[in-house]
mmCIF file of C-alpha atoms and ligand atoms in Angstrom:
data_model
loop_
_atom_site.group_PDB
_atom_site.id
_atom_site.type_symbol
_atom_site.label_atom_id
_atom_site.label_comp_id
_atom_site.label_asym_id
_atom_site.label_seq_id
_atom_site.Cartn_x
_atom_site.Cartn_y
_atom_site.Cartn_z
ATOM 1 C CA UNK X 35 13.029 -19.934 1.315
ATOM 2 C CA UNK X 36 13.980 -22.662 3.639
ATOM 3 C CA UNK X 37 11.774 -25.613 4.659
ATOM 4 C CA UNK X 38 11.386 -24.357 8.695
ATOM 5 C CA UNK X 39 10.288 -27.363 10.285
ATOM 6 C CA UNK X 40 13.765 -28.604 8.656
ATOM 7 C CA UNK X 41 15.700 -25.786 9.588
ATOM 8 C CA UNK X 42 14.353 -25.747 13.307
ATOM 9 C CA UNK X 43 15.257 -29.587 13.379
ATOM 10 C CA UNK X 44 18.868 -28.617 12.509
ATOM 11 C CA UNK X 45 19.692 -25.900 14.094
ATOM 12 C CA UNK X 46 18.360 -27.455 17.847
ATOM 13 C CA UNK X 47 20.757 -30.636 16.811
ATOM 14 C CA UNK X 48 23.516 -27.881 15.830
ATOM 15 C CA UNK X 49 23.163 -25.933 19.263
ATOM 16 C CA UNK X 50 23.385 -29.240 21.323
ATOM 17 C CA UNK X 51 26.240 -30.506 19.543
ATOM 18 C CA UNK X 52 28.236 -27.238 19.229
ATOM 19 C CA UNK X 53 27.373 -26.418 23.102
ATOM 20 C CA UNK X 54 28.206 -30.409 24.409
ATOM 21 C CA UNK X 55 28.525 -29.972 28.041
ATOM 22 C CA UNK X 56 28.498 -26.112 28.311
ATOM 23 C CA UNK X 57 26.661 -23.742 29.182
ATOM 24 C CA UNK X 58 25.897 -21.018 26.574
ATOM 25 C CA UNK X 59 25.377 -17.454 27.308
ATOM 26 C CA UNK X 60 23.226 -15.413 25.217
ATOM 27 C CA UNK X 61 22.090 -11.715 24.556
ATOM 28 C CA UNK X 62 18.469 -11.496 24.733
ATOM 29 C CA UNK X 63 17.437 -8.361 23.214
ATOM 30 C CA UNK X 64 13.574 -9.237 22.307
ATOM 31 C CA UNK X 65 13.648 -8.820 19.046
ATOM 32 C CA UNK X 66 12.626 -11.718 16.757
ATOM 33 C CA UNK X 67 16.342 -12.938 15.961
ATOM 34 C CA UNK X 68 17.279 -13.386 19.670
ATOM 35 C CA UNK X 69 13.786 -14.856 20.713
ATOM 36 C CA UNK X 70 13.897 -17.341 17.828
ATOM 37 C CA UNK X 71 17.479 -18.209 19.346
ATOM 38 C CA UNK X 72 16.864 -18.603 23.154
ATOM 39 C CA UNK X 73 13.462 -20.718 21.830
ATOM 40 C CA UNK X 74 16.133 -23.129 19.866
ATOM 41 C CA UNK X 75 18.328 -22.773 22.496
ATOM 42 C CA UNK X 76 15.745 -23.903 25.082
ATOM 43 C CA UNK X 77 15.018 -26.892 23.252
ATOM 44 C CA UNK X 78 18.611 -27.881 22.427
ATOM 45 C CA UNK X 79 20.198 -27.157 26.106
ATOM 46 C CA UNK X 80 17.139 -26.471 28.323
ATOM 47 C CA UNK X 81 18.533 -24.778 31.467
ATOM 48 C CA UNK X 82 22.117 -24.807 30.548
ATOM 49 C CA UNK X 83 20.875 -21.563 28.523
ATOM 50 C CA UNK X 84 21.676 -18.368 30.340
ATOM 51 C CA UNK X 85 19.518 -15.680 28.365
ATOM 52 C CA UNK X 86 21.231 -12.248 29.539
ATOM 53 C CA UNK X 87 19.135 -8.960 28.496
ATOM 54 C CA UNK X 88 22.023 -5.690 28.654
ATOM 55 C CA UNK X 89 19.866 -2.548 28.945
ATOM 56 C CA UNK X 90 22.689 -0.555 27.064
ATOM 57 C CA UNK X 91 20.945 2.808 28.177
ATOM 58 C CA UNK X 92 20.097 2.864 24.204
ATOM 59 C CA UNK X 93 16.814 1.100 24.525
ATOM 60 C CA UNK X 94 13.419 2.367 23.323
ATOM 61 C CA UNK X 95 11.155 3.661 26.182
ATOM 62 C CA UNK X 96 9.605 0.719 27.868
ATOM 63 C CA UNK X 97 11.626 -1.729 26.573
ATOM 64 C CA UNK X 98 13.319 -2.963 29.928
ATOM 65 C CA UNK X 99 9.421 -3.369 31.485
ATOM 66 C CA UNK X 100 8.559 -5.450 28.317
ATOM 67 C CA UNK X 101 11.564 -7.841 28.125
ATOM 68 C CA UNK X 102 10.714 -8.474 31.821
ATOM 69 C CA UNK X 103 7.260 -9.130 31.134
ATOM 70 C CA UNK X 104 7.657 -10.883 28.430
ATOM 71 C CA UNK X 105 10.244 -13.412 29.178
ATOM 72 C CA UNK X 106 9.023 -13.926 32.586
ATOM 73 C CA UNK X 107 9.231 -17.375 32.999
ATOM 74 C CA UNK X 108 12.590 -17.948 31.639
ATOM 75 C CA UNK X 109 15.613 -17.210 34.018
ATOM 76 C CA UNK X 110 16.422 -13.932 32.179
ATOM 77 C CA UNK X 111 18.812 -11.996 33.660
ATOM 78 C CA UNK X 112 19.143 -7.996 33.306
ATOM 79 C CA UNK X 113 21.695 -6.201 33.560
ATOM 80 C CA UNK X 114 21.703 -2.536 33.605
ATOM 81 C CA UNK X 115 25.104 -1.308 31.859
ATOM 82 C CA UNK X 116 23.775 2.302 31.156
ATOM 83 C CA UNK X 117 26.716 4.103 32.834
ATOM 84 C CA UNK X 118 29.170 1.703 31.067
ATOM 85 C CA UNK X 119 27.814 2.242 27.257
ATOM 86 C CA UNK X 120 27.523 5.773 28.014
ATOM 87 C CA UNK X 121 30.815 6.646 29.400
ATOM 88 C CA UNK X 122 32.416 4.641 26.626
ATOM 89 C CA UNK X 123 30.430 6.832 23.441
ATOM 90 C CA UNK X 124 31.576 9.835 25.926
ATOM 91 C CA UNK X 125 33.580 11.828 22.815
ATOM 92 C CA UNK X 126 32.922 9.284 20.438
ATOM 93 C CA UNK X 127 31.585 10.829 16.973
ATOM 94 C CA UNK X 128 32.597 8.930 14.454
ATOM 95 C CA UNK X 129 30.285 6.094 13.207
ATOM 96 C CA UNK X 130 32.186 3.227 12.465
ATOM 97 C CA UNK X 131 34.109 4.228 15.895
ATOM 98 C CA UNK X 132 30.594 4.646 17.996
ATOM 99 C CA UNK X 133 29.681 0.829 16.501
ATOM 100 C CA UNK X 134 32.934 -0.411 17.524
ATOM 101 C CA UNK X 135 32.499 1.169 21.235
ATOM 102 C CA UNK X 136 29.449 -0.524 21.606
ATOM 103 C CA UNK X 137 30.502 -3.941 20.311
ATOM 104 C CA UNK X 138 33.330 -4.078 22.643
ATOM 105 C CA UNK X 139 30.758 -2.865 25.364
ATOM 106 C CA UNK X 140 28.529 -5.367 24.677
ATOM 107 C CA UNK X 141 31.080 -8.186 24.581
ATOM 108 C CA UNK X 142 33.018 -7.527 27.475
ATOM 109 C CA UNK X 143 29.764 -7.292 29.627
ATOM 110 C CA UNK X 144 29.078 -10.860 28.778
ATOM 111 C CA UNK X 145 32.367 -11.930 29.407
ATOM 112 C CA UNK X 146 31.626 -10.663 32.424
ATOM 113 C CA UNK X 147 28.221 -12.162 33.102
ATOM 114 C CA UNK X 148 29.261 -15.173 31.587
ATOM 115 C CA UNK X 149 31.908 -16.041 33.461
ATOM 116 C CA UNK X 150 29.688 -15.946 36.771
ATOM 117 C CA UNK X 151 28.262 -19.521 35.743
ATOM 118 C CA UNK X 152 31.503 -20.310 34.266
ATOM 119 C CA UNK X 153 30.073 -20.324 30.529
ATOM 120 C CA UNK X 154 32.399 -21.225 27.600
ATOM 121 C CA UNK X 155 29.743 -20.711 24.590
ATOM 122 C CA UNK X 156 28.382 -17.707 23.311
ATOM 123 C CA UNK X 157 25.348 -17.829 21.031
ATOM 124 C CA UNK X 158 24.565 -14.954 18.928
ATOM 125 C CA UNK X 159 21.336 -14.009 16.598
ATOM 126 C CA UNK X 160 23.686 -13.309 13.768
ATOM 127 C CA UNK X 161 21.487 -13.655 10.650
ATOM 128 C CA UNK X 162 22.698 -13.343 7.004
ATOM 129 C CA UNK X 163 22.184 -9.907 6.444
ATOM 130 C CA UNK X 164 24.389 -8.993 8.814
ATOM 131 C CA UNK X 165 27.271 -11.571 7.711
ATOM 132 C CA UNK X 166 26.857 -9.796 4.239
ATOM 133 C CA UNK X 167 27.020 -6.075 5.312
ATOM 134 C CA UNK X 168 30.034 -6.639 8.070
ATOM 135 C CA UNK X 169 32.154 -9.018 5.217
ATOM 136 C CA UNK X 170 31.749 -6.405 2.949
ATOM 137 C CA UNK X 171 33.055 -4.003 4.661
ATOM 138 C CA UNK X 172 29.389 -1.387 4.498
ATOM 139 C CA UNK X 173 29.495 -1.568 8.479
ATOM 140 C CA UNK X 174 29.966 -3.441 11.529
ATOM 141 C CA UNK X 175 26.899 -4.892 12.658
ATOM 142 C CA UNK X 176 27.284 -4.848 16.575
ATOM 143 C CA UNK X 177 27.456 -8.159 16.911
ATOM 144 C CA UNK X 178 29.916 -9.140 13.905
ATOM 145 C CA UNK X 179 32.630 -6.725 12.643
ATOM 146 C CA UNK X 180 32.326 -4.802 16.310
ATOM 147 C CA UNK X 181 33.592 -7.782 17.583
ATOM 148 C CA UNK X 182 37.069 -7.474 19.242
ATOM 149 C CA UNK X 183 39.799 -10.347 18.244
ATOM 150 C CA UNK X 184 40.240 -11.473 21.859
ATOM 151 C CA UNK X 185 36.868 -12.851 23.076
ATOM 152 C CA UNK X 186 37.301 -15.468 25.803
ATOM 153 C CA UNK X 187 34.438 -17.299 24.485
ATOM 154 C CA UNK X 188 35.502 -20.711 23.117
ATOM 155 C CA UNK X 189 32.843 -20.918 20.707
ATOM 156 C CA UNK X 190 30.078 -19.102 19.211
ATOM 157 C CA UNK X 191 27.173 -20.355 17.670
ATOM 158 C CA UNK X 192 25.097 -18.759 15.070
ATOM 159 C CA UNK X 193 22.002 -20.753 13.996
ATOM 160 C CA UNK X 194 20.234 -18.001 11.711
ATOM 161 C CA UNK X 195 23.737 -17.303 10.222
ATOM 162 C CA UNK X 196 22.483 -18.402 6.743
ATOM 163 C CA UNK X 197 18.476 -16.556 7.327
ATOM 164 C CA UNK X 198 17.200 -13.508 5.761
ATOM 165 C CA UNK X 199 14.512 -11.808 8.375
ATOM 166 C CA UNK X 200 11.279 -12.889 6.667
ATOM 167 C CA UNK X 201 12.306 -16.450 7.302
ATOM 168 C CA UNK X 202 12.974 -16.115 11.177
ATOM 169 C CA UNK X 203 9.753 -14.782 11.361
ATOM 170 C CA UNK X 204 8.330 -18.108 9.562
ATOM 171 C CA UNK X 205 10.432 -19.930 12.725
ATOM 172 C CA UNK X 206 9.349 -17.775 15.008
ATOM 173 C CA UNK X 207 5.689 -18.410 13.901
ATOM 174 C CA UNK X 208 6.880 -22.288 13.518
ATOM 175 C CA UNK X 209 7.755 -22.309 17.169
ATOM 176 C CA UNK X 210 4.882 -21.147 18.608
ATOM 177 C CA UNK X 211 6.478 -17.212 19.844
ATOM 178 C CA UNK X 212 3.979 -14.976 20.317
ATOM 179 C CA UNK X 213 2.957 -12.657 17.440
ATOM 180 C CA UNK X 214 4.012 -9.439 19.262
ATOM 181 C CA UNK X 215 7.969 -11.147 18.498
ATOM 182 C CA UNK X 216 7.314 -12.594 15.462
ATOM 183 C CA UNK X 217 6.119 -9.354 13.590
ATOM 184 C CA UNK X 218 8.712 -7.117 15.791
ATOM 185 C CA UNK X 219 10.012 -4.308 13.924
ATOM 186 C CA UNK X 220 14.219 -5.315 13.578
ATOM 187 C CA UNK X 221 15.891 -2.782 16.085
ATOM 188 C CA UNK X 222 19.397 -2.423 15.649
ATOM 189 C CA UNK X 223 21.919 -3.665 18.218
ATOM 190 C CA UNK X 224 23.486 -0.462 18.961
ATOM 191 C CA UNK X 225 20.182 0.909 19.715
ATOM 192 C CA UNK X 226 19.146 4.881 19.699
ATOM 193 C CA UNK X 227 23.208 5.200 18.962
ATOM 194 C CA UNK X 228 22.857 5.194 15.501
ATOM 195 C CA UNK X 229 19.703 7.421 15.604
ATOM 196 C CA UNK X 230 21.585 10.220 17.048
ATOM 197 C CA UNK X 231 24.271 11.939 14.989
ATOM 198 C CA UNK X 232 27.627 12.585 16.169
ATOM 199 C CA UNK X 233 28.390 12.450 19.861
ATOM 200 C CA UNK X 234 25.677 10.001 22.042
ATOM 201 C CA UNK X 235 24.882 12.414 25.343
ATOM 202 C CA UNK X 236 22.449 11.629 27.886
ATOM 203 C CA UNK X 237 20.593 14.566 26.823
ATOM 204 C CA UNK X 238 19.886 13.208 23.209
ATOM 205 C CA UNK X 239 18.995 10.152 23.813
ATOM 206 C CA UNK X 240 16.194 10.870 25.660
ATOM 207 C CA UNK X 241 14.908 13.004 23.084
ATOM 208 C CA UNK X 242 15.660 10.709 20.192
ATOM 209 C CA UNK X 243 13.683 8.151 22.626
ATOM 210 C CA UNK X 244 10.760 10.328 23.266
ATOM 211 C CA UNK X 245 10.476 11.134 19.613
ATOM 212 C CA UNK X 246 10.860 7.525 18.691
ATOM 213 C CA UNK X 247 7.963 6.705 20.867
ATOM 214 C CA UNK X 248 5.473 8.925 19.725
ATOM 215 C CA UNK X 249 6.857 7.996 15.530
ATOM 216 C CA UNK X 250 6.044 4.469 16.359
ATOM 217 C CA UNK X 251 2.745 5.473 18.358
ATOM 218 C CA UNK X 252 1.528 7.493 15.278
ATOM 219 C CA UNK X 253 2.815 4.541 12.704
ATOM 220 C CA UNK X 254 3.202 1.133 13.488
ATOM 221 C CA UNK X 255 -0.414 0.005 14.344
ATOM 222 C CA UNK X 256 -1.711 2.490 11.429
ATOM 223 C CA UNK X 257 0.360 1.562 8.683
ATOM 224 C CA UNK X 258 2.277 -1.586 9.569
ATOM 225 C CA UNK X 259 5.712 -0.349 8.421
ATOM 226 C CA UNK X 260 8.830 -2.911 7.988
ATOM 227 C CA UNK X 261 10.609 -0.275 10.530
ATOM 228 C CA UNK X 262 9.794 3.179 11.446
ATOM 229 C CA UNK X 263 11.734 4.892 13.805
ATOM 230 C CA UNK X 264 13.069 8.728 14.867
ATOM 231 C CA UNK X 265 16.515 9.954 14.566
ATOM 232 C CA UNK X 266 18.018 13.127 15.990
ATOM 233 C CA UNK X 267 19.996 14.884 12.636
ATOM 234 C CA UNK X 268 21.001 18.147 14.220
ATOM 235 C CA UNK X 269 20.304 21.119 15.998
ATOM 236 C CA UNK X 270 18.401 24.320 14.131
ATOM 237 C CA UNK X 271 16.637 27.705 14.605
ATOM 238 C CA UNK X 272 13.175 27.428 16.073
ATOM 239 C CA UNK X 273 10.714 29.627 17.260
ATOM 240 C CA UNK X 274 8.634 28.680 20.610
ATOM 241 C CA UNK X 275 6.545 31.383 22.388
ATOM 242 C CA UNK X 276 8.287 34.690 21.941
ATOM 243 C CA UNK X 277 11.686 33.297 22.275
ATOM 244 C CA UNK X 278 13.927 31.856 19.171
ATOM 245 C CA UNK X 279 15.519 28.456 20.319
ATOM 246 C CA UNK X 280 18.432 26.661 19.027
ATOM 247 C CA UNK X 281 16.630 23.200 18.490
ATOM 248 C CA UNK X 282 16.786 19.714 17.702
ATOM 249 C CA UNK X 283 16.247 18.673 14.183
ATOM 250 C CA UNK X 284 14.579 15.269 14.026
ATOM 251 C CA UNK X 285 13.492 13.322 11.082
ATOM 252 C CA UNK X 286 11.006 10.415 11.016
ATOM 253 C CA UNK X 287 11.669 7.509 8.384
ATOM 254 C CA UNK X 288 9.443 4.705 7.908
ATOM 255 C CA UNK X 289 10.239 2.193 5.309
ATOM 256 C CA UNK X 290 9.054 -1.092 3.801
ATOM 257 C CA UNK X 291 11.321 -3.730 2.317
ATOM 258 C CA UNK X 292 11.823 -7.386 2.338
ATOM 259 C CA UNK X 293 14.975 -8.036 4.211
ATOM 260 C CA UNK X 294 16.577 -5.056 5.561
ATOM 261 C CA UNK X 295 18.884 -4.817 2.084
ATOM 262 C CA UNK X 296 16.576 -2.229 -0.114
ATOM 263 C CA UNK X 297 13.837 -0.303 1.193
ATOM 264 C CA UNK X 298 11.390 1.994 0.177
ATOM 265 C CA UNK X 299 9.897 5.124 1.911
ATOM 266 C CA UNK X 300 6.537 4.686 3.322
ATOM 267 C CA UNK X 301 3.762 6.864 1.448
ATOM 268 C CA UNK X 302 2.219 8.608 4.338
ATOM 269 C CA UNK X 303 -0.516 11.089 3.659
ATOM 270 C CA UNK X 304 0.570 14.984 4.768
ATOM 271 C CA UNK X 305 -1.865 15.306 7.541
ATOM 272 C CA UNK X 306 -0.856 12.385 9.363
ATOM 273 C CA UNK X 307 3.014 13.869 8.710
ATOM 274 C CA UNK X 308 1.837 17.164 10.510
ATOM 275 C CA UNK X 309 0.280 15.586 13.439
ATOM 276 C CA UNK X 310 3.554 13.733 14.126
ATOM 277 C CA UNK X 311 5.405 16.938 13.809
ATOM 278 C CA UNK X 312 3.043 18.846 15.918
ATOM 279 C CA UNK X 313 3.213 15.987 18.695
ATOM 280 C CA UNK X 314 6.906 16.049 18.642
ATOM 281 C CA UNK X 315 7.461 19.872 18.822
ATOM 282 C CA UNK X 316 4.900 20.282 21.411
ATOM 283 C CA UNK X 317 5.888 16.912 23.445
ATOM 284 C CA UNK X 318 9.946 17.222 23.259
ATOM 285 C CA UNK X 319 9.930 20.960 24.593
ATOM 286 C CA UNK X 320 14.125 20.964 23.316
ATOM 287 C CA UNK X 321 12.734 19.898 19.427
ATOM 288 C CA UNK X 322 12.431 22.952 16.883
ATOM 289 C CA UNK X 323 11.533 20.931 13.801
ATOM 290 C CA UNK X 324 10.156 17.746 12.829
ATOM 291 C CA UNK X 325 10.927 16.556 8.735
ATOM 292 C CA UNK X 326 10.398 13.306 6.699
ATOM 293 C CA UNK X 327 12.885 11.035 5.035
ATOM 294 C CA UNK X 328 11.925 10.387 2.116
ATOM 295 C CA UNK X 329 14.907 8.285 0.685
ATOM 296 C CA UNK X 330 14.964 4.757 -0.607
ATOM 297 C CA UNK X 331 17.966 2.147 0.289
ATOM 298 C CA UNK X 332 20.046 2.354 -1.749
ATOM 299 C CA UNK X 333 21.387 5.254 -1.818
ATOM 300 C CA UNK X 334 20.315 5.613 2.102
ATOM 301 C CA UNK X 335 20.653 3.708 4.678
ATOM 302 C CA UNK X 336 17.334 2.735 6.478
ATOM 303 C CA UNK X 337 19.731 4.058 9.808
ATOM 304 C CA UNK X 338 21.406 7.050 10.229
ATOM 305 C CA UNK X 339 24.768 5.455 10.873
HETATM 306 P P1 XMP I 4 20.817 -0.154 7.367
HETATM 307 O O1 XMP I 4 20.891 1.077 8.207
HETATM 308 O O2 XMP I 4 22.168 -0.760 7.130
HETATM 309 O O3 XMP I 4 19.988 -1.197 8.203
HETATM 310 O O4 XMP I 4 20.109 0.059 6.081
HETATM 311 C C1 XMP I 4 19.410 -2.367 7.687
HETATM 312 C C2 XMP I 4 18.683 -3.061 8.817
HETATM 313 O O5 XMP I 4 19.613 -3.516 9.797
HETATM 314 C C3 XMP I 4 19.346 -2.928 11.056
HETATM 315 N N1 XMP I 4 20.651 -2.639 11.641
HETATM 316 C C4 XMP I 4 21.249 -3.397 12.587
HETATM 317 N N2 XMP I 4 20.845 -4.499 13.232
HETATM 318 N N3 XMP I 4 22.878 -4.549 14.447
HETATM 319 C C5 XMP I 4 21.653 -5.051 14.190
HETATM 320 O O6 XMP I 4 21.294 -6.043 14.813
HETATM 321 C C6 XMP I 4 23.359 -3.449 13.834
HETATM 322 O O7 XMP I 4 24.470 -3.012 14.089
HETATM 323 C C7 XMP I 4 22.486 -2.841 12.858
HETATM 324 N N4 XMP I 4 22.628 -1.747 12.068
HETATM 325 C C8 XMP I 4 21.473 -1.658 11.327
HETATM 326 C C9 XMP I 4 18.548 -1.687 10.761
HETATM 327 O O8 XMP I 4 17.732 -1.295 11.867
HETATM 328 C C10 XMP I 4 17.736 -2.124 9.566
HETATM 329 O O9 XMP I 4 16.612 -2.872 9.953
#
């Protein structure tokens, strides 16, 4: 565990030495890691921070209205890039390849942005987890191994390179964010992508959105899971009225672990499991049947893909 008063001391001296006379462009996405940045990134650099929220189109319902709320009185800017994520997961099935689409997205869209105030310096939430997974070759986090080789950034700067999650929430807590951040559930970078098997479409990801919504309406305030979420795993025979559908199939996994690297299945007692079913089917009109994951990490991942 790392001394945070120390650590927050370092990595604002890091950020203003690594930045000099730039300005640094960041991806705000809300969750804990990128808050706990643009707060150490506020200190270091003040307004010479450009905090740039993407709304990939792969966001969780509301999420857009909160980020806006939220960081109100910071000089966020948001970009809607829906159409562009979308159009480049158009065909895409593969994992690794869908990860690698958005990475690239998500890069060249701050090149973009970034080069509007003429910023040199990209700072990323990168925390250790991640480092470990991409280097290893599991996956490519979004905002490691997705990167593409020619980035026109000239430097990027990782402060919570060397973290594990429970210790950005002690900064976050350290720095005074709000306890909505600092006890986010983690959210991957790729968003709803990896909660939707094969191909991303339109069409799916508002369903996986409006399922994931009502799993985390059901879940989070009741039991306080480490991450709970809804993915879409297929499409199967239902039966709705008189008529037999050809349905979505999604599963509900809530887990608890430490850091993201094991993680155990939440024990959730079988009425509560039926009421989220029965709120899915009858809320998602397009969903024939609701099941429970009830896999640890290893072997699973707490994702789909
Ligand atoms: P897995 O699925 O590998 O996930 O067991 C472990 C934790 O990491 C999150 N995750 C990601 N976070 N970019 C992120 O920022 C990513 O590409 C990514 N993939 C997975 C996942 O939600 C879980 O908390």
């Amino acid at each position: 565990m790392v001394n945070t008063e120390k650590f927050i001391k370092k990595a604002i001296e890091e950020i203003r030495i690594a930045a000099g006379d730039e300005k640094v462009v960041m991806a705000l996405s809300g969750g804990v890691d990128s808050s706990v940045c643009a707060a150490l990134a506020a200190r270091a650099i003040g307004d010479r921070l450009i905090p740039i929220y993407i709304d990939t189109g792969l966001m969780r319902k509301g999420e857009t209205e909160r980020i806006k709320m939220l960081f109100g009185n910071i000089q966020l800017q948001v970009i809607d890039a829906g159409a562009e994520f979308l159009g480049a997961l158009k065909g895409v099935t593969d994992p690794e390849a869908k990860r690698k689409a958005i990475g690239e997205r998500f890069i060249r869209v701050f090149e973009r942005e970034a080069k509007k105030p003429g910023a040199k310096c990209l700072l990323q939430g990168t925390i250790y987890p991640d480092r470990i997974e991409s280097e290893g070759g599991i996956k490519s986090h979004h905002n490691v191994g997705g990167m593409p080789l020619i980035v026109e950034f000239t430097k990027v700067i990782e402060p919570l390179r060397d973290l594990y999650k429970d210790e950005v929430r002690d900064v976050a807590g350290a720095l005074g964010l709000p306890k909505e951040i600092q006890h986010r559930m983690p959210f991957p970078g790729p968003g709803l992508a990896v909660r939707v098997l094969g191909e991303v479409t339109p069409e799916k990801v508002a369903v996986v959105r409006e399922a994931n919504w009502i799993a985390e309406d059901e879940l989070v305030e009741k039991y306080q899971p480490w991450q709970c979420f809804a993915a879409l795993i297929g499409l199967g025979t239902g039966v709705k009225g008189d008529n037999r559908i050809h349905g979505w199939i999604v599963a509900i996994r809530a887990v608890n672990s430490r850091d993201g690297m094991t993680a155990d299945p939440l024990n959730i007692p079988f009425e509560d499991l039926i009421r989220i079913g029965s709120r899915i089917t009858a809320e998602i009109p397009s969903v024939a049947r609701v099941v429970y994951d009830i896999t640890p990490k290893p072997p699973a991942t707490i994702e789909y893909e």
